[in-house]
Amino acid sequence: MRILIVEDEPNLSAQLKSRLGDEGYIVDVAADGEEGLYYGREYDYDAAVVDLGLPKLDGIELIGELRRGNRAFPVLVLTARGHWQDKVEGLEAGADDYLTKPFQTEELLARLNALMRRAAGYASPVIEHGGLKLDTAKKEVRVEGSLVELTAYEYKVLEYLMLNPSRVVSKTELTDHLYEQDFDRDSNVIEVFVGRLRKKLTPVNPIRTIRGQGYRFYLEAAG
Ligand code: CA
């Protein structure tokens, strides 16, 4: 999952980048609204965290511009304490949720997780399909009740496909959303991960290869 953080307090953005990185997210940081707009238009994100008080272009304008440009990813705004009007303005501009500073990073992580899950059409943090169970909060996968040991990257591939269930996801898209920019794009590492995942998830087979296009999450309904 690739996350955009637009925040002009360097300590806060560094802390968020590091914590989100530990959770397995790929994070881009923009220090002002114009840079945020550039990133938001240029790249496809799974979610964004936007401070409202930003230099050059404020958070409200930034969100408005992104939404007018059909950027639909979930946006969590950060507001200063006591500025309740900011929350209303942020939500009206197209944000999906807000957090008041100062906040606990755990709360930000939980809210981001919920936003991305809801954007994918899931209400529950546990996504279940015919014998396969993915717990997005615990980052756990079970097949027919048994815990499956996945590496962080294997988990990320499966989670990304499960959170984008209704379409084909290309290898390029997986690379963009799961790896840092300097990742070797010519390698066949995605194929290797998918191959290992399939083995570990047997007997369920939730990943279909769409020849020449990529992968698609697909499972027959249980029963
Ligand atoms: Ca600020």
GROMACS .gro file of C-alpha atoms and ligand atoms in nm:
model
  224
    1MET     CA    1   0.000   0.000   0.000
    2ARG     CA    2   0.140   0.338  -0.100
    3ILE     CA    3   0.058   0.634   0.125
    4LEU     CA    4   0.108   1.006   0.064
    5ILE     CA    5   0.179   1.227   0.365
    6VAL     CA    6   0.147   1.604   0.318
    7GLU     CA    7   0.276   1.768   0.634
    8ASP     CA    8   0.501   2.070   0.686
    9GLU     CA    9   0.628   1.978   1.034
   10PRO     CA   10   0.944   1.779   0.949
   11ASN     CA   11   0.953   1.596   1.284
   12LEU     CA   12   0.596   1.476   1.251
   13SER     CA   13   0.629   1.368   0.887
   14ALA     CA   14   0.957   1.185   0.961
   15GLN     CA   15   0.797   1.007   1.255
   16LEU     CA   16   0.492   0.907   1.049
   17LYS     CA   17   0.705   0.790   0.757
   18SER     CA   18   0.914   0.573   0.984
   19ARG     CA   19   0.616   0.423   1.170
   20LEU     CA   20   0.416   0.358   0.851
   21GLY     CA   21   0.731   0.211   0.694
   22ASP     CA   22   0.759  -0.031   0.987
   23GLU     CA   23   0.401  -0.139   0.914
   24GLY     CA   24   0.500  -0.223   0.558
   25TYR     CA   25   0.360   0.083   0.384
   26ILE     CA   26   0.549   0.265   0.110
   27VAL     CA   27   0.542   0.634   0.204
   28ASP     CA   28   0.598   0.951   0.002
   29VAL     CA   29   0.626   1.277   0.197
   30ALA     CA   30   0.542   1.624   0.062
   31ALA     CA   31   0.628   1.928   0.276
   32ASP     CA   32   0.380   2.175   0.126
   33GLY     CA   33   0.051   2.181  -0.059
   34GLU     CA   34   0.197   2.231  -0.406
   35GLU     CA   35   0.430   1.938  -0.369
   36GLY     CA   36   0.140   1.735  -0.232
   37LEU     CA   37  -0.067   1.821  -0.537
   38TYR     CA   38   0.217   1.720  -0.766
   39TYR     CA   39   0.255   1.380  -0.598
   40GLY     CA   40  -0.120   1.327  -0.574
   41ARG     CA   41  -0.166   1.393  -0.946
   42GLU     CA   42   0.143   1.207  -1.059
   43TYR     CA   43   0.110   0.883  -0.860
   44ASP     CA   44  -0.168   0.652  -0.761
   45TYR     CA   45  -0.202   0.619  -0.382
   46ASP     CA   46  -0.399   0.387  -0.160
   47ALA     CA   47  -0.455   0.670   0.089
   48ALA     CA   48  -0.327   1.016   0.186
   49VAL     CA   49  -0.274   1.196   0.517
   50VAL     CA   50  -0.309   1.572   0.468
   51ASP     CA   51  -0.235   1.842   0.724
   52LEU     CA   52  -0.473   2.134   0.674
   53GLY     CA   53  -0.232   2.415   0.764
   54LEU     CA   54   0.022   2.395   0.481
   55PRO     CA   55   0.247   2.646   0.304
   56LYS     CA   56   0.185   2.741  -0.063
   57LEU     CA   57  -0.147   2.562  -0.099
   58ASP     CA   58  -0.354   2.480   0.209
   59GLY     CA   59  -0.493   2.135   0.278
   60ILE     CA   60  -0.853   2.226   0.188
   61GLU     CA   61  -0.749   2.360  -0.153
   62LEU     CA   62  -0.522   2.062  -0.208
   63ILE     CA   63  -0.800   1.811  -0.139
   64GLY     CA   64  -1.042   2.008  -0.357
   65GLU     CA   65  -0.794   2.008  -0.646
   66LEU     CA   66  -0.730   1.634  -0.612
   67ARG     CA   67  -1.101   1.553  -0.603
   68ARG     CA   68  -1.175   1.779  -0.902
   69GLY     CA   69  -0.899   1.588  -1.083
   70ASN     CA   70  -1.081   1.261  -1.005
   71ARG     CA   71  -0.829   1.139  -0.751
   72ALA     CA   72  -1.052   0.916  -0.541
   73PHE     CA   73  -0.815   0.765  -0.281
   74PRO     CA   74  -0.918   0.802   0.084
   75VAL     CA   75  -0.791   1.117   0.257
   76LEU     CA   76  -0.739   1.156   0.632
   77VAL     CA   77  -0.694   1.519   0.740
   78LEU     CA   78  -0.493   1.642   1.037
   79THR     CA   79  -0.641   1.944   1.213
   80ALA     CA   80  -0.528   2.168   1.498
   81ARG     CA   81  -0.706   2.132   1.829
   82GLY     CA   82  -1.006   2.360   1.875
   83HIS     CA   83  -1.056   2.429   1.505
   84TRP     CA   84  -1.378   2.233   1.458
   85GLN     CA   85  -1.466   2.434   1.147
   86ASP     CA   86  -1.156   2.286   0.980
   87LYS     CA   87  -1.298   1.937   1.018
   88VAL     CA   88  -1.624   2.039   0.851
   89GLU     CA   89  -1.441   2.220   0.572
   90GLY     CA   90  -1.205   1.926   0.522
   91LEU     CA   91  -1.487   1.675   0.497
   92GLU     CA   92  -1.682   1.904   0.266
   93ALA     CA   93  -1.378   1.943   0.040
   94GLY     CA   94  -1.365   1.565  -0.002
   95ALA     CA   95  -1.170   1.426   0.295
   96ASP     CA   96  -1.297   1.101   0.444
   97ASP     CA   97  -1.192   1.129   0.807
   98TYR     CA   98  -0.993   1.353   1.039
   99LEU     CA   99  -0.761   1.339   1.338
  100THR     CA  100  -0.696   1.625   1.579
  101LYS     CA  101  -0.333   1.702   1.669
  102PRO     CA  102  -0.171   1.578   1.884
  103PHE     CA  103  -0.273   1.219   1.815
  104GLN     CA  104  -0.145   0.870   1.880
  105THR     CA  105   0.016   0.708   1.575
  106GLU     CA  106  -0.175   0.388   1.656
  107GLU     CA  107  -0.501   0.575   1.604
  108LEU     CA  108  -0.381   0.711   1.270
  109LEU     CA  109  -0.284   0.359   1.160
  110ALA     CA  110  -0.621   0.217   1.263
  111ARG     CA  111  -0.810   0.492   1.083
  112LEU     CA  112  -0.602   0.458   0.765
  113ASN     CA  113  -0.659   0.084   0.767
  114ALA     CA  114  -1.035   0.133   0.805
  115LEU     CA  115  -1.043   0.394   0.526
  116MET     CA  116  -0.860   0.170   0.279
  117ARG     CA  117  -1.074  -0.129   0.367
  118ARG     CA  118  -1.396   0.071   0.328
  119ALA     CA  119  -1.273   0.214  -0.003
  120ALA     CA  120  -1.244  -0.147  -0.120
  121GLY     CA  121  -1.604  -0.213  -0.012
  122TYR     CA  122  -1.536  -0.409   0.307
  123ALA     CA  123  -1.705  -0.309   0.632
  124SER     CA  124  -1.528  -0.564   0.853
  125PRO     CA  125  -1.151  -0.570   0.920
  126VAL     CA  126  -1.162  -0.943   0.861
  127ILE     CA  127  -1.214  -1.027   0.494
  128GLU     CA  128  -1.342  -1.376   0.440
  129HIS     CA  129  -1.392  -1.565   0.114
  130GLY     CA  130  -1.452  -1.936   0.079
  131GLY     CA  131  -1.207  -2.073   0.338
  132LEU     CA  132  -0.963  -1.781   0.313
  133LYS     CA  133  -0.956  -1.527   0.594
  134LEU     CA  134  -0.744  -1.211   0.592
  135ASP     CA  135  -0.736  -1.004   0.911
  136THR     CA  136  -0.628  -0.655   0.802
  137ALA     CA  137  -0.588  -0.538   1.162
  138LYS     CA  138  -0.372  -0.827   1.284
  139LYS     CA  139  -0.212  -0.881   0.939
  140GLU     CA  140  -0.296  -1.248   0.967
  141VAL     CA  141  -0.404  -1.501   0.708
  142ARG     CA  142  -0.590  -1.824   0.774
  143VAL     CA  143  -0.684  -2.100   0.535
  144GLU     CA  144  -0.967  -2.320   0.655
  145GLY     CA  145  -0.901  -2.204   1.009
  146SER     CA  146  -0.524  -2.265   1.014
  147LEU     CA  147  -0.280  -1.978   1.040
  148VAL     CA  148  -0.058  -1.943   0.731
  149GLU     CA  149   0.294  -1.808   0.783
  150LEU     CA  150   0.354  -1.542   0.518
  151THR     CA  151   0.651  -1.310   0.474
  152ALA     CA  152   0.575  -0.937   0.487
  153TYR     CA  153   0.587  -0.914   0.105
  154GLU     CA  154   0.371  -1.218   0.048
  155TYR     CA  155   0.116  -1.071   0.287
  156LYS     CA  156   0.127  -0.737   0.106
  157VAL     CA  157   0.067  -0.895  -0.234
  158LEU     CA  158  -0.232  -1.089  -0.104
  159GLU     CA  159  -0.375  -0.791   0.086
  160TYR     CA  160  -0.341  -0.564  -0.218
  161LEU     CA  161  -0.519  -0.812  -0.444
  162MET     CA  162  -0.793  -0.871  -0.187
  163LEU     CA  163  -0.844  -0.496  -0.143
  164ASN     CA  164  -0.879  -0.459  -0.521
  165PRO     CA  165  -1.104  -0.756  -0.585
  166SER     CA  166  -1.304  -0.646  -0.884
  167ARG     CA  167  -1.030  -0.587  -1.138
  168VAL     CA  168  -0.706  -0.712  -1.286
  169VAL     CA  169  -0.395  -0.578  -1.111
  170SER     CA  170  -0.084  -0.557  -1.329
  171LYS     CA  171   0.265  -0.646  -1.208
  172THR     CA  172   0.364  -0.281  -1.256
  173GLU     CA  173   0.082  -0.171  -1.029
  174LEU     CA  174   0.185  -0.422  -0.762
  175THR     CA  175   0.542  -0.298  -0.787
  176ASP     CA  176   0.431   0.067  -0.761
  177HIS     CA  177   0.220   0.003  -0.453
  178LEU     CA  178   0.441  -0.242  -0.268
  179TYR     CA  179   0.799  -0.136  -0.331
  180GLU     CA  180   1.019   0.169  -0.298
  181GLN     CA  181   1.096   0.357  -0.620
  182ASP     CA  182   1.445   0.210  -0.657
  183PHE     CA  183   1.312  -0.144  -0.680
  184ASP     CA  184   1.443  -0.343  -0.977
  185ARG     CA  185   1.144  -0.342  -1.208
  186ASP     CA  186   1.280  -0.595  -1.452
  187SER     CA  187   1.306  -0.870  -1.198
  188ASN     CA  188   1.048  -1.144  -1.181
  189VAL     CA  189   1.019  -1.114  -0.806
  190ILE     CA  190   0.643  -1.053  -0.816
  191GLU     CA  191   0.596  -1.381  -1.000
  192VAL     CA  192   0.810  -1.551  -0.739
  193PHE     CA  193   0.602  -1.408  -0.454
  194VAL     CA  194   0.276  -1.504  -0.621
  195GLY     CA  195   0.408  -1.857  -0.682
  196ARG     CA  196   0.503  -1.898  -0.315
  197LEU     CA  197   0.175  -1.747  -0.200
  198ARG     CA  198  -0.024  -1.992  -0.409
  199LYS     CA  199   0.164  -2.283  -0.255
  200LYS     CA  200   0.110  -2.158   0.098
  201LEU     CA  201  -0.262  -2.093   0.042
  202THR     CA  202  -0.337  -2.438  -0.097
  203PRO     CA  203  -0.605  -2.577  -0.112
  204VAL     CA  204  -0.767  -2.239  -0.179
  205ASN     CA  205  -0.655  -2.071  -0.499
  206PRO     CA  206  -0.750  -1.705  -0.477
  207ILE     CA  207  -0.510  -1.560  -0.735
  208ARG     CA  208  -0.584  -1.598  -1.103
  209THR     CA  209  -0.326  -1.510  -1.364
  210ILE     CA  210  -0.475  -1.308  -1.647
  211ARG     CA  211  -0.236  -1.372  -1.932
  212GLY     CA  212  -0.050  -1.060  -2.045
  213GLN     CA  213  -0.236  -0.840  -1.796
  214GLY     CA  214  -0.162  -0.942  -1.440
  215TYR     CA  215  -0.347  -1.096  -1.150
  216ARG     CA  216  -0.694  -1.099  -1.017
  217PHE     CA  217  -0.827  -1.199  -0.678
  218TYR     CA  218  -1.098  -1.454  -0.728
  219LEU     CA  219  -1.263  -1.712  -0.507
  220GLU     CA  220  -1.577  -1.911  -0.541
  221ALA     CA  221  -1.828  -1.831  -0.270
  222ALA     CA  222  -1.822  -2.075   0.021
  223GLY     CA  223  -2.066  -2.362   0.030
  224CA      CA  224   0.096   2.258   0.942
   0.00000   0.00000   0.00000
